[in-house]
JSON list of C-alpha atoms and ligand atoms in Angstrom, two decimals:
[
{"chain": "A", "resi": 1, "resn": "MET", "atom": "CA", "xyz": [81.24, 118.72, 123.23]},
{"chain": "A", "resi": 2, "resn": "THR", "atom": "CA", "xyz": [84.20, 119.25, 121.63]},
{"chain": "A", "resi": 3, "resn": "ASN", "atom": "CA", "xyz": [87.18, 116.51, 120.82]},
{"chain": "A", "resi": 4, "resn": "HIS", "atom": "CA", "xyz": [90.39, 117.14, 121.84]},
{"chain": "A", "resi": 5, "resn": "LYS", "atom": "CA", "xyz": [91.93, 114.15, 120.22]},
{"chain": "A", "resi": 6, "resn": "THR", "atom": "CA", "xyz": [94.67, 114.49, 117.56]},
{"chain": "A", "resi": 7, "resn": "ARG", "atom": "CA", "xyz": [93.34, 113.04, 114.27]},
{"chain": "A", "resi": 8, "resn": "LEU", "atom": "CA", "xyz": [95.87, 111.22, 112.65]},
{"chain": "A", "resi": 9, "resn": "ALA", "atom": "CA", "xyz": [95.85, 109.26, 108.75]},
{"chain": "A", "resi": 10, "resn": "ALA", "atom": "CA", "xyz": [97.89, 105.77, 108.68]},
{"chain": "A", "resi": 11, "resn": "PHE", "atom": "CA", "xyz": [98.95, 105.71, 105.57]},
{"chain": "A", "resi": 12, "resn": "CYS", "atom": "CA", "xyz": [99.71, 101.54, 104.39]},
{"chain": "A", "resi": 13, "resn": "SER", "atom": "CA", "xyz": [100.81, 99.17, 101.34]},
{"chain": "A", "resi": 14, "resn": "GLY", "atom": "CA", "xyz": [100.66, 96.38, 103.42]},
{"chain": "A", "resi": 15, "resn": "THR", "atom": "CA", "xyz": [99.79, 94.05, 106.68]},
{"chain": "A", "resi": 16, "resn": "GLY", "atom": "CA", "xyz": [99.87, 97.30, 108.50]},
{"chain": "A", "resi": 17, "resn": "SER", "atom": "CA", "xyz": [101.57, 95.89, 111.77]},
{"chain": "A", "resi": 18, "resn": "ASN", "atom": "CA", "xyz": [103.10, 98.72, 112.44]},
{"chain": "A", "resi": 19, "resn": "PHE", "atom": "CA", "xyz": [99.69, 100.79, 112.30]},
{"chain": "A", "resi": 20, "resn": "GLN", "atom": "CA", "xyz": [97.92, 97.86, 114.20]},
{"chain": "A", "resi": 21, "resn": "SER", "atom": "CA", "xyz": [100.40, 98.69, 117.26]},
{"chain": "A", "resi": 22, "resn": "LEU", "atom": "CA", "xyz": [99.80, 102.51, 117.04]},
{"chain": "A", "resi": 23, "resn": "TYR", "atom": "CA", "xyz": [96.07, 102.00, 117.20]},
{"chain": "A", "resi": 24, "resn": "SER", "atom": "CA", "xyz": [96.66, 99.95, 120.48]},
{"chain": "A", "resi": 25, "resn": "ALA", "atom": "CA", "xyz": [99.36, 102.22, 121.85]},
{"chain": "A", "resi": 26, "resn": "ILE", "atom": "CA", "xyz": [96.49, 104.82, 121.73]},
{"chain": "A", "resi": 27, "resn": "ASN", "atom": "CA", "xyz": [93.74, 102.87, 123.40]},
{"chain": "A", "resi": 28, "resn": "GLU", "atom": "CA", "xyz": [96.54, 100.99, 126.01]},
{"chain": "A", "resi": 29, "resn": "ARG", "atom": "CA", "xyz": [98.41, 104.31, 126.93]},
{"chain": "A", "resi": 30, "resn": "GLY", "atom": "CA", "xyz": [95.31, 106.78, 126.82]},
{"chain": "A", "resi": 31, "resn": "LEU", "atom": "CA", "xyz": [96.66, 108.72, 124.38]},
{"chain": "A", "resi": 32, "resn": "PRO", "atom": "CA", "xyz": [94.89, 111.51, 123.24]},
{"chain": "A", "resi": 33, "resn": "ALA", "atom": "CA", "xyz": [94.75, 110.95, 119.43]},
{"chain": "A", "resi": 34, "resn": "GLU", "atom": "CA", "xyz": [92.50, 108.79, 116.86]},
{"chain": "A", "resi": 35, "resn": "PHE", "atom": "CA", "xyz": [93.34, 107.44, 113.94]},
{"chain": "A", "resi": 36, "resn": "ALA", "atom": "CA", "xyz": [90.34, 109.66, 111.29]},
{"chain": "A", "resi": 37, "resn": "LEU", "atom": "CA", "xyz": [91.60, 107.97, 108.14]},
{"chain": "A", "resi": 38, "resn": "CYS", "atom": "CA", "xyz": [93.54, 104.56, 106.70]},
{"chain": "A", "resi": 39, "resn": "LEU", "atom": "CA", "xyz": [94.72, 105.95, 103.11]},
{"chain": "A", "resi": 40, "resn": "SER", "atom": "CA", "xyz": [96.25, 103.10, 100.82]},
{"chain": "A", "resi": 41, "resn": "ASN", "atom": "CA", "xyz": [97.70, 102.63, 97.22]},
{"chain": "A", "resi": 42, "resn": "ARG", "atom": "CA", "xyz": [95.54, 98.91, 97.77]},
{"chain": "A", "resi": 43, "resn": "SER", "atom": "CA", "xyz": [92.62, 98.44, 97.39]},
{"chain": "A", "resi": 44, "resn": "GLU", "atom": "CA", "xyz": [92.81, 95.04, 99.67]},
{"chain": "A", "resi": 45, "resn": "CYS", "atom": "CA", "xyz": [95.33, 94.81, 102.33]},
{"chain": "A", "resi": 46, "resn": "GLY", "atom": "CA", "xyz": [95.80, 93.85, 105.92]},
{"chain": "A", "resi": 47, "resn": "ALA", "atom": "CA", "xyz": [95.67, 97.44, 106.85]},
{"chain": "A", "resi": 48, "resn": "ILE", "atom": "CA", "xyz": [92.41, 98.34, 104.93]},
{"chain": "A", "resi": 49, "resn": "SER", "atom": "CA", "xyz": [90.50, 95.57, 106.53]},
{"chain": "A", "resi": 50, "resn": "PHE", "atom": "CA", "xyz": [92.14, 96.25, 110.04]},
{"chain": "A", "resi": 51, "resn": "ALA", "atom": "CA", "xyz": [90.38, 99.89, 109.85]},
{"chain": "A", "resi": 52, "resn": "GLU", "atom": "CA", "xyz": [87.47, 98.68, 108.87]},
{"chain": "A", "resi": 53, "resn": "GLN", "atom": "CA", "xyz": [86.82, 96.23, 111.09]},
{"chain": "A", "resi": 54, "resn": "HIS", "atom": "CA", "xyz": [87.51, 98.83, 113.83]},
{"chain": "A", "resi": 55, "resn": "GLY", "atom": "CA", "xyz": [85.64, 101.39, 112.65]},
{"chain": "A", "resi": 56, "resn": "ILE", "atom": "CA", "xyz": [88.37, 104.02, 111.04]},
{"chain": "A", "resi": 57, "resn": "PRO", "atom": "CA", "xyz": [87.58, 105.83, 107.28]},
{"chain": "A", "resi": 58, "resn": "THR", "atom": "CA", "xyz": [89.62, 104.04, 104.49]},
{"chain": "A", "resi": 59, "resn": "LEU", "atom": "CA", "xyz": [90.51, 105.61, 101.25]},
{"chain": "A", "resi": 60, "resn": "HIS", "atom": "CA", "xyz": [91.87, 103.48, 98.37]},
{"chain": "A", "resi": 61, "resn": "LEU", "atom": "CA", "xyz": [93.68, 106.23, 96.51]},
{"chain": "A", "resi": 62, "resn": "SER", "atom": "CA", "xyz": [95.92, 105.56, 93.66]},
{"chain": "A", "resi": 63, "resn": "GLU", "atom": "CA", "xyz": [98.23, 107.59, 90.48]},
{"chain": "A", "resi": 64, "resn": "LYS", "atom": "CA", "xyz": [96.38, 105.04, 88.58]},
{"chain": "A", "resi": 65, "resn": "GLN", "atom": "CA", "xyz": [92.79, 106.62, 89.01]},
{"chain": "A", "resi": 66, "resn": "TYR", "atom": "CA", "xyz": [93.69, 109.70, 88.17]},
{"chain": "A", "resi": 67, "resn": "ASP", "atom": "CA", "xyz": [94.90, 111.94, 84.77]},
{"chain": "A", "resi": 68, "resn": "THR", "atom": "CA", "xyz": [97.89, 113.60, 86.24]},
{"chain": "A", "resi": 69, "resn": "TYR", "atom": "CA", "xyz": [100.05, 113.23, 89.18]},
{"chain": "A", "resi": 70, "resn": "GLU", "atom": "CA", "xyz": [98.66, 116.75, 89.97]},
{"chain": "A", "resi": 71, "resn": "ALA", "atom": "CA", "xyz": [95.15, 115.58, 90.04]},
{"chain": "A", "resi": 72, "resn": "PHE", "atom": "CA", "xyz": [96.21, 112.30, 92.39]},
{"chain": "A", "resi": 73, "resn": "ALA", "atom": "CA", "xyz": [98.16, 115.37, 94.77]},
{"chain": "A", "resi": 74, "resn": "GLU", "atom": "CA", "xyz": [95.34, 117.03, 94.77]},
{"chain": "A", "resi": 75, "resn": "ALA", "atom": "CA", "xyz": [92.66, 114.51, 95.82]},
{"chain": "A", "resi": 76, "resn": "MET", "atom": "CA", "xyz": [95.07, 113.01, 98.98]},
{"chain": "A", "resi": 77, "resn": "PHE", "atom": "CA", "xyz": [94.95, 116.58, 100.41]},
{"chain": "A", "resi": 78, "resn": "LYS", "atom": "CA", "xyz": [91.47, 116.98, 99.97]},
{"chain": "A", "resi": 79, "resn": "ALA", "atom": "CA", "xyz": [90.68, 113.91, 101.51]},
{"chain": "A", "resi": 80, "resn": "LEU", "atom": "CA", "xyz": [93.20, 114.71, 104.77]},
{"chain": "A", "resi": 81, "resn": "GLN", "atom": "CA", "xyz": [91.63, 118.06, 104.75]},
{"chain": "A", "resi": 82, "resn": "LYS", "atom": "CA", "xyz": [88.11, 116.84, 104.39]},
{"chain": "A", "resi": 83, "resn": "HIS", "atom": "CA", "xyz": [88.96, 114.28, 108.02]},
{"chain": "A", "resi": 84, "resn": "ASN", "atom": "CA", "xyz": [90.68, 117.26, 109.29]},
{"chain": "A", "resi": 85, "resn": "ILE", "atom": "CA", "xyz": [93.97, 115.30, 109.61]},
{"chain": "A", "resi": 86, "resn": "LYS", "atom": "CA", "xyz": [96.78, 117.00, 111.84]},
{"chain": "A", "resi": 87, "resn": "TYR", "atom": "CA", "xyz": [99.22, 114.08, 111.66]},
{"chain": "A", "resi": 88, "resn": "ILE", "atom": "CA", "xyz": [100.12, 111.40, 108.86]},
{"chain": "A", "resi": 89, "resn": "LEU", "atom": "CA", "xyz": [101.69, 108.24, 109.84]},
{"chain": "A", "resi": 90, "resn": "LEU", "atom": "CA", "xyz": [103.65, 106.21, 107.30]},
{"chain": "A", "resi": 91, "resn": "ALA", "atom": "CA", "xyz": [103.21, 102.52, 108.17]},
{"chain": "A", "resi": 92, "resn": "GLY", "atom": "CA", "xyz": [104.48, 100.58, 105.16]},
{"chain": "A", "resi": 93, "resn": "TYR", "atom": "CA", "xyz": [103.49, 103.00, 102.83]},
{"chain": "A", "resi": 94, "resn": "LEU", "atom": "CA", "xyz": [105.71, 102.03, 99.77]},
{"chain": "A", "resi": 95, "resn": "ARG", "atom": "CA", "xyz": [104.79, 105.01, 97.85]},
{"chain": "A", "resi": 96, "resn": "LYS", "atom": "CA", "xyz": [106.08, 108.47, 97.62]},
{"chain": "A", "resi": 97, "resn": "VAL", "atom": "CA", "xyz": [103.99, 111.30, 99.51]},
{"chain": "A", "resi": 98, "resn": "PRO", "atom": "CA", "xyz": [103.41, 113.52, 96.84]},
{"chain": "A", "resi": 99, "resn": "GLU", "atom": "CA", "xyz": [105.79, 116.72, 97.32]},
{"chain": "A", "resi": 100, "resn": "SER", "atom": "CA", "xyz": [102.59, 119.00, 97.82]},
{"chain": "A", "resi": 101, "resn": "VAL", "atom": "CA", "xyz": [101.38, 117.22, 100.44]},
{"chain": "A", "resi": 102, "resn": "ILE", "atom": "CA", "xyz": [104.93, 117.10, 102.06]},
{"chain": "A", "resi": 103, "resn": "ASN", "atom": "CA", "xyz": [105.13, 120.67, 101.85]},
{"chain": "A", "resi": 104, "resn": "ALA", "atom": "CA", "xyz": [101.48, 121.30, 103.00]},
{"chain": "A", "resi": 105, "resn": "TYR", "atom": "CA", "xyz": [102.33, 119.06, 106.47]},
{"chain": "A", "resi": 106, "resn": "ALA", "atom": "CA", "xyz": [105.35, 119.88, 106.61]},
{"chain": "A", "resi": 107, "resn": "CYS", "atom": "CA", "xyz": [106.85, 118.29, 110.35]},
{"chain": "A", "resi": 108, "resn": "LYS", "atom": "CA", "xyz": [103.61, 116.22, 110.92]},
{"chain": "A", "resi": 109, "resn": "ILE", "atom": "CA", "xyz": [104.76, 113.12, 108.50]},
{"chain": "A", "resi": 110, "resn": "LEU", "atom": "CA", "xyz": [106.74, 110.59, 110.38]},
{"chain": "A", "resi": 111, "resn": "ASN", "atom": "CA", "xyz": [107.89, 106.92, 108.67]},
{"chain": "A", "resi": 112, "resn": "ILE", "atom": "CA", "xyz": [109.55, 104.27, 110.16]},
{"chain": "A", "resi": 113, "resn": "HIS", "atom": "CA", "xyz": [112.36, 102.40, 108.36]},
{"chain": "A", "resi": 114, "resn": "PRO", "atom": "CA", "xyz": [113.40, 99.13, 109.22]},
{"chain": "A", "resi": 115, "resn": "ALA", "atom": "CA", "xyz": [117.31, 100.29, 110.04]},
{"chain": "A", "resi": 116, "resn": "LEU", "atom": "CA", "xyz": [119.42, 102.05, 111.50]},
{"chain": "A", "resi": 117, "resn": "LEU", "atom": "CA", "xyz": [119.57, 105.71, 109.25]},
{"chain": "A", "resi": 118, "resn": "PRO", "atom": "CA", "xyz": [121.22, 107.11, 107.61]},
{"chain": "A", "resi": 119, "resn": "LYS", "atom": "CA", "xyz": [122.71, 103.75, 106.87]},
{"chain": "A", "resi": 120, "resn": "PHE", "atom": "CA", "xyz": [120.43, 101.32, 104.54]},
{"chain": "A", "resi": 121, "resn": "GLY", "atom": "CA", "xyz": [117.79, 103.72, 103.59]},
{"chain": "A", "resi": 122, "resn": "GLY", "atom": "CA", "xyz": [117.13, 105.47, 99.83]},
{"chain": "A", "resi": 123, "resn": "HIS", "atom": "CA", "xyz": [115.55, 104.05, 97.02]},
{"chain": "A", "resi": 124, "resn": "GLY", "atom": "CA", "xyz": [115.49, 100.97, 96.84]},
{"chain": "A", "resi": 125, "resn": "MET", "atom": "CA", "xyz": [115.85, 100.19, 100.37]},
{"chain": "A", "resi": 126, "resn": "TYR", "atom": "CA", "xyz": [112.58, 98.38, 101.32]},
{"chain": "A", "resi": 127, "resn": "GLY", "atom": "CA", "xyz": [111.34, 95.27, 102.75]},
{"chain": "A", "resi": 128, "resn": "ILE", "atom": "CA", "xyz": [113.43, 92.08, 102.89]},
{"chain": "A", "resi": 129, "resn": "ASN", "atom": "CA", "xyz": [116.21, 93.79, 100.30]},
{"chain": "A", "resi": 130, "resn": "VAL", "atom": "CA", "xyz": [116.62, 95.95, 104.04]},
{"chain": "A", "resi": 131, "resn": "HIS", "atom": "CA", "xyz": [117.75, 93.29, 106.17]},
{"chain": "A", "resi": 132, "resn": "LYS", "atom": "CA", "xyz": [119.76, 91.43, 102.93]},
{"chain": "A", "resi": 133, "resn": "ALA", "atom": "CA", "xyz": [122.21, 94.89, 102.93]},
{"chain": "A", "resi": 134, "resn": "VAL", "atom": "CA", "xyz": [122.41, 94.93, 106.64]},
{"chain": "A", "resi": 135, "resn": "LEU", "atom": "CA", "xyz": [123.44, 90.95, 106.82]},
{"chain": "A", "resi": 136, "resn": "GLU", "atom": "CA", "xyz": [125.97, 91.37, 103.30]},
{"chain": "A", "resi": 137, "resn": "ALA", "atom": "CA", "xyz": [127.81, 94.51, 105.04]},
{"chain": "A", "resi": 138, "resn": "GLY", "atom": "CA", "xyz": [128.48, 92.52, 107.88]},
{"chain": "A", "resi": 139, "resn": "GLU", "atom": "CA", "xyz": [126.98, 94.68, 110.85]},
{"chain": "A", "resi": 140, "resn": "LYS", "atom": "CA", "xyz": [126.73, 94.02, 114.20]},
{"chain": "A", "resi": 141, "resn": "GLU", "atom": "CA", "xyz": [123.66, 96.09, 115.08]},
{"chain": "A", "resi": 142, "resn": "SER", "atom": "CA", "xyz": [120.71, 97.18, 113.60]},
{"chain": "A", "resi": 143, "resn": "GLY", "atom": "CA", "xyz": [117.66, 98.37, 114.01]},
{"chain": "A", "resi": 144, "resn": "ALA", "atom": "CA", "xyz": [114.32, 100.93, 113.35]},
{"chain": "A", "resi": 145, "resn": "THR", "atom": "CA", "xyz": [114.56, 104.48, 112.91]},
{"chain": "A", "resi": 146, "resn": "VAL", "atom": "CA", "xyz": [111.15, 107.06, 113.28]},
{"chain": "A", "resi": 147, "resn": "HIS", "atom": "CA", "xyz": [112.09, 110.24, 111.34]},
{"chain": "A", "resi": 148, "resn": "TYR", "atom": "CA", "xyz": [110.14, 112.78, 109.79]},
{"chain": "A", "resi": 149, "resn": "VAL", "atom": "CA", "xyz": [109.36, 113.08, 106.02]},
{"chain": "A", "resi": 150, "resn": "ASP", "atom": "CA", "xyz": [110.74, 115.64, 103.74]},
{"chain": "A", "resi": 151, "resn": "ALA", "atom": "CA", "xyz": [111.38, 115.31, 99.61]},
{"chain": "A", "resi": 152, "resn": "GLU", "atom": "CA", "xyz": [114.28, 113.52, 99.88]},
{"chain": "A", "resi": 153, "resn": "TYR", "atom": "CA", "xyz": [113.99, 109.65, 100.69]},
{"chain": "A", "resi": 154, "resn": "ASP", "atom": "CA", "xyz": [114.48, 108.37, 104.17]},
{"chain": "A", "resi": 155, "resn": "LYS", "atom": "CA", "xyz": [116.68, 111.72, 104.69]},
{"chain": "A", "resi": 156, "resn": "GLY", "atom": "CA", "xyz": [114.21, 113.81, 107.28]},
{"chain": "A", "resi": 157, "resn": "PRO", "atom": "CA", "xyz": [115.11, 114.64, 110.49]},
{"chain": "A", "resi": 158, "resn": "ILE", "atom": "CA", "xyz": [115.23, 111.38, 112.85]},
{"chain": "A", "resi": 159, "resn": "LEU", "atom": "CA", "xyz": [112.79, 111.19, 115.87]},
{"chain": "A", "resi": 160, "resn": "LEU", "atom": "CA", "xyz": [113.63, 107.99, 117.58]},
{"chain": "A", "resi": 161, "resn": "GLN", "atom": "CA", "xyz": [115.98, 105.30, 117.18]},
{"chain": "A", "resi": 162, "resn": "ARG", "atom": "CA", "xyz": [117.13, 102.33, 118.87]},
{"chain": "A", "resi": 163, "resn": "LYS", "atom": "CA", "xyz": [119.24, 99.12, 117.96]},
{"chain": "A", "resi": 164, "resn": "VAL", "atom": "CA", "xyz": [119.07, 95.47, 117.51]},
{"chain": "A", "resi": 165, "resn": "PRO", "atom": "CA", "xyz": [121.41, 93.14, 117.55]},
{"chain": "A", "resi": 166, "resn": "VAL", "atom": "CA", "xyz": [122.53, 91.09, 114.68]},
{"chain": "A", "resi": 167, "resn": "GLU", "atom": "CA", "xyz": [122.66, 87.70, 115.85]},
{"chain": "A", "resi": 168, "resn": "PRO", "atom": "CA", "xyz": [125.39, 84.98, 114.17]},
{"chain": "A", "resi": 169, "resn": "GLY", "atom": "CA", "xyz": [123.30, 82.68, 111.73]},
{"chain": "A", "resi": 170, "resn": "ASP", "atom": "CA", "xyz": [120.65, 85.69, 111.07]},
{"chain": "A", "resi": 171, "resn": "THR", "atom": "CA", "xyz": [118.73, 85.58, 108.17]},
{"chain": "A", "resi": 172, "resn": "PRO", "atom": "CA", "xyz": [116.99, 88.59, 106.58]},
{"chain": "A", "resi": 173, "resn": "GLU", "atom": "CA", "xyz": [113.98, 87.35, 107.62]},
{"chain": "A", "resi": 174, "resn": "SER", "atom": "CA", "xyz": [115.46, 86.47, 110.95]},
{"chain": "A", "resi": 175, "resn": "LEU", "atom": "CA", "xyz": [116.96, 89.73, 111.30]},
{"chain": "A", "resi": 176, "resn": "ALA", "atom": "CA", "xyz": [113.30, 91.60, 110.00]},
{"chain": "A", "resi": 177, "resn": "ALA", "atom": "CA", "xyz": [111.32, 89.85, 112.78]},
{"chain": "A", "resi": 178, "resn": "ARG", "atom": "CA", "xyz": [113.80, 90.71, 115.43]},
{"chain": "A", "resi": 179, "resn": "VAL", "atom": "CA", "xyz": [113.50, 94.58, 113.71]},
{"chain": "A", "resi": 180, "resn": "LEU", "atom": "CA", "xyz": [109.63, 94.55, 113.09]},
{"chain": "A", "resi": 181, "resn": "LYS", "atom": "CA", "xyz": [109.46, 93.50, 117.06]},
{"chain": "A", "resi": 182, "resn": "CYS", "atom": "CA", "xyz": [111.44, 96.53, 117.81]},
{"chain": "A", "resi": 183, "resn": "GLU", "atom": "CA", "xyz": [109.01, 98.80, 115.77]},
{"chain": "A", "resi": 184, "resn": "HIS", "atom": "CA", "xyz": [106.12, 97.92, 117.44]},
{"chain": "A", "resi": 185, "resn": "ARG", "atom": "CA", "xyz": [107.60, 99.35, 120.32]},
{"chain": "A", "resi": 186, "resn": "LEU", "atom": "CA", "xyz": [109.27, 102.41, 118.85]},
{"chain": "A", "resi": 187, "resn": "TYR", "atom": "CA", "xyz": [106.68, 103.96, 116.79]},
{"chain": "A", "resi": 188, "resn": "PRO", "atom": "CA", "xyz": [104.14, 104.66, 119.52]},
{"chain": "A", "resi": 189, "resn": "ASP", "atom": "CA", "xyz": [106.74, 105.75, 122.01]},
{"chain": "A", "resi": 190, "resn": "ALA", "atom": "CA", "xyz": [107.78, 108.44, 118.89]},
{"chain": "A", "resi": 191, "resn": "LEU", "atom": "CA", "xyz": [103.81, 108.92, 118.21]},
{"chain": "A", "resi": 192, "resn": "GLU", "atom": "CA", "xyz": [103.63, 109.26, 122.13]},
{"chain": "A", "resi": 193, "resn": "ILE", "atom": "CA", "xyz": [106.80, 111.81, 121.79]},
{"chain": "A", "resi": 194, "resn": "LEU", "atom": "CA", "xyz": [104.89, 113.99, 118.92]},
{"chain": "A", "resi": 195, "resn": "LEU", "atom": "CA", "xyz": [101.71, 114.15, 121.38]},
{"chain": "A", "resi": 196, "resn": "THR", "atom": "CA", "xyz": [102.99, 114.81, 124.65]},
{"chain": "A", "resi": 197, "resn": "GLY", "atom": "CA", "xyz": [106.85, 115.67, 125.17]},
{"chain": "A", "resi": 198, "resn": "ASN", "atom": "CA", "xyz": [107.75, 112.09, 125.98]},
{"chain": "A", "resi": 199, "resn": "ILE", "atom": "CA", "xyz": [107.81, 108.23, 126.85]},
{"chain": "A", "resi": 200, "resn": "SER", "atom": "CA", "xyz": [105.65, 107.02, 129.53]},
{"chain": "B", "resi": 1, "resn": "GRF", "atom": "C1", "xyz": [108.05, 97.76, 108.39]},
{"chain": "B", "resi": 1, "resn": "GRF", "atom": "O1", "xyz": [109.02, 96.59, 108.36]},
{"chain": "B", "resi": 1, "resn": "GRF", "atom": "C2", "xyz": [108.32, 99.24, 108.00]},
{"chain": "B", "resi": 1, "resn": "GRF", "atom": "O2", "xyz": [109.70, 99.61, 108.97]},
{"chain": "B", "resi": 1, "resn": "GRF", "atom": "C3", "xyz": [108.13, 99.15, 106.87]},
{"chain": "B", "resi": 1, "resn": "GRF", "atom": "O3", "xyz": [107.52, 98.55, 105.95]},
{"chain": "B", "resi": 1, "resn": "GRF", "atom": "C4", "xyz": [107.15, 97.34, 107.01]},
{"chain": "B", "resi": 1, "resn": "GRF", "atom": "C5", "xyz": [105.72, 97.62, 106.87]},
{"chain": "B", "resi": 1, "resn": "GRF", "atom": "O4", "xyz": [105.37, 96.66, 107.81]},
{"chain": "B", "resi": 1, "resn": "GRF", "atom": "N1", "xyz": [108.66, 100.58, 106.65]},
{"chain": "B", "resi": 1, "resn": "GRF", "atom": "P1", "xyz": [104.00, 96.97, 108.35]},
{"chain": "B", "resi": 1, "resn": "GRF", "atom": "O5", "xyz": [102.98, 96.85, 106.96]},
{"chain": "B", "resi": 1, "resn": "GRF", "atom": "O6", "xyz": [103.60, 97.57, 109.22]},
{"chain": "B", "resi": 1, "resn": "GRF", "atom": "O7", "xyz": [103.46, 95.06, 109.30]}
]
């Protein structure tokens, strides 16, 4: 029997709560896709454990395992080919994807960023730093953005964006929690658009 499910790879470095919300949404919404690989630069993290528990192949891949960056990039590309991956979903992946892989997967890599790009993106803008910067700038709203990945950090075309309010008395942590809740809905919505062209 042929399998018509679109094969996805999740790239993660941490908890992988976005990966988990994508995984659940595929089942709950009956999306025609499946995770066929979870790749991480860390040998142990929440995302890898989740993948192992759900029978998703995992791969620990780090620059440190290779003599050259090119060899590392080649190993990443080969793994993607081996697992027949169509789309890559970056979910808290704290490394740059090698340019050769970005070129090979042009318009097929998505990332989620915890702010309203193009604001509060780019070098150093990850994790709690993003929310600190939003509060320091006195913004009245923040949000989350799903965008295509190209060679420039956080600069690729935006697929979907949603706002959340900044509340009086917010700390970076309270804002991060509100944004993360939004991300857990937004990323599945973006995946659904990617796969089917609309949101159910
Ligand atoms: C999220 O805030 C995401 O926007 C950013 O990194 C965080 C990852 O969290 N890219 P998790 O690993 O998905 O829980």
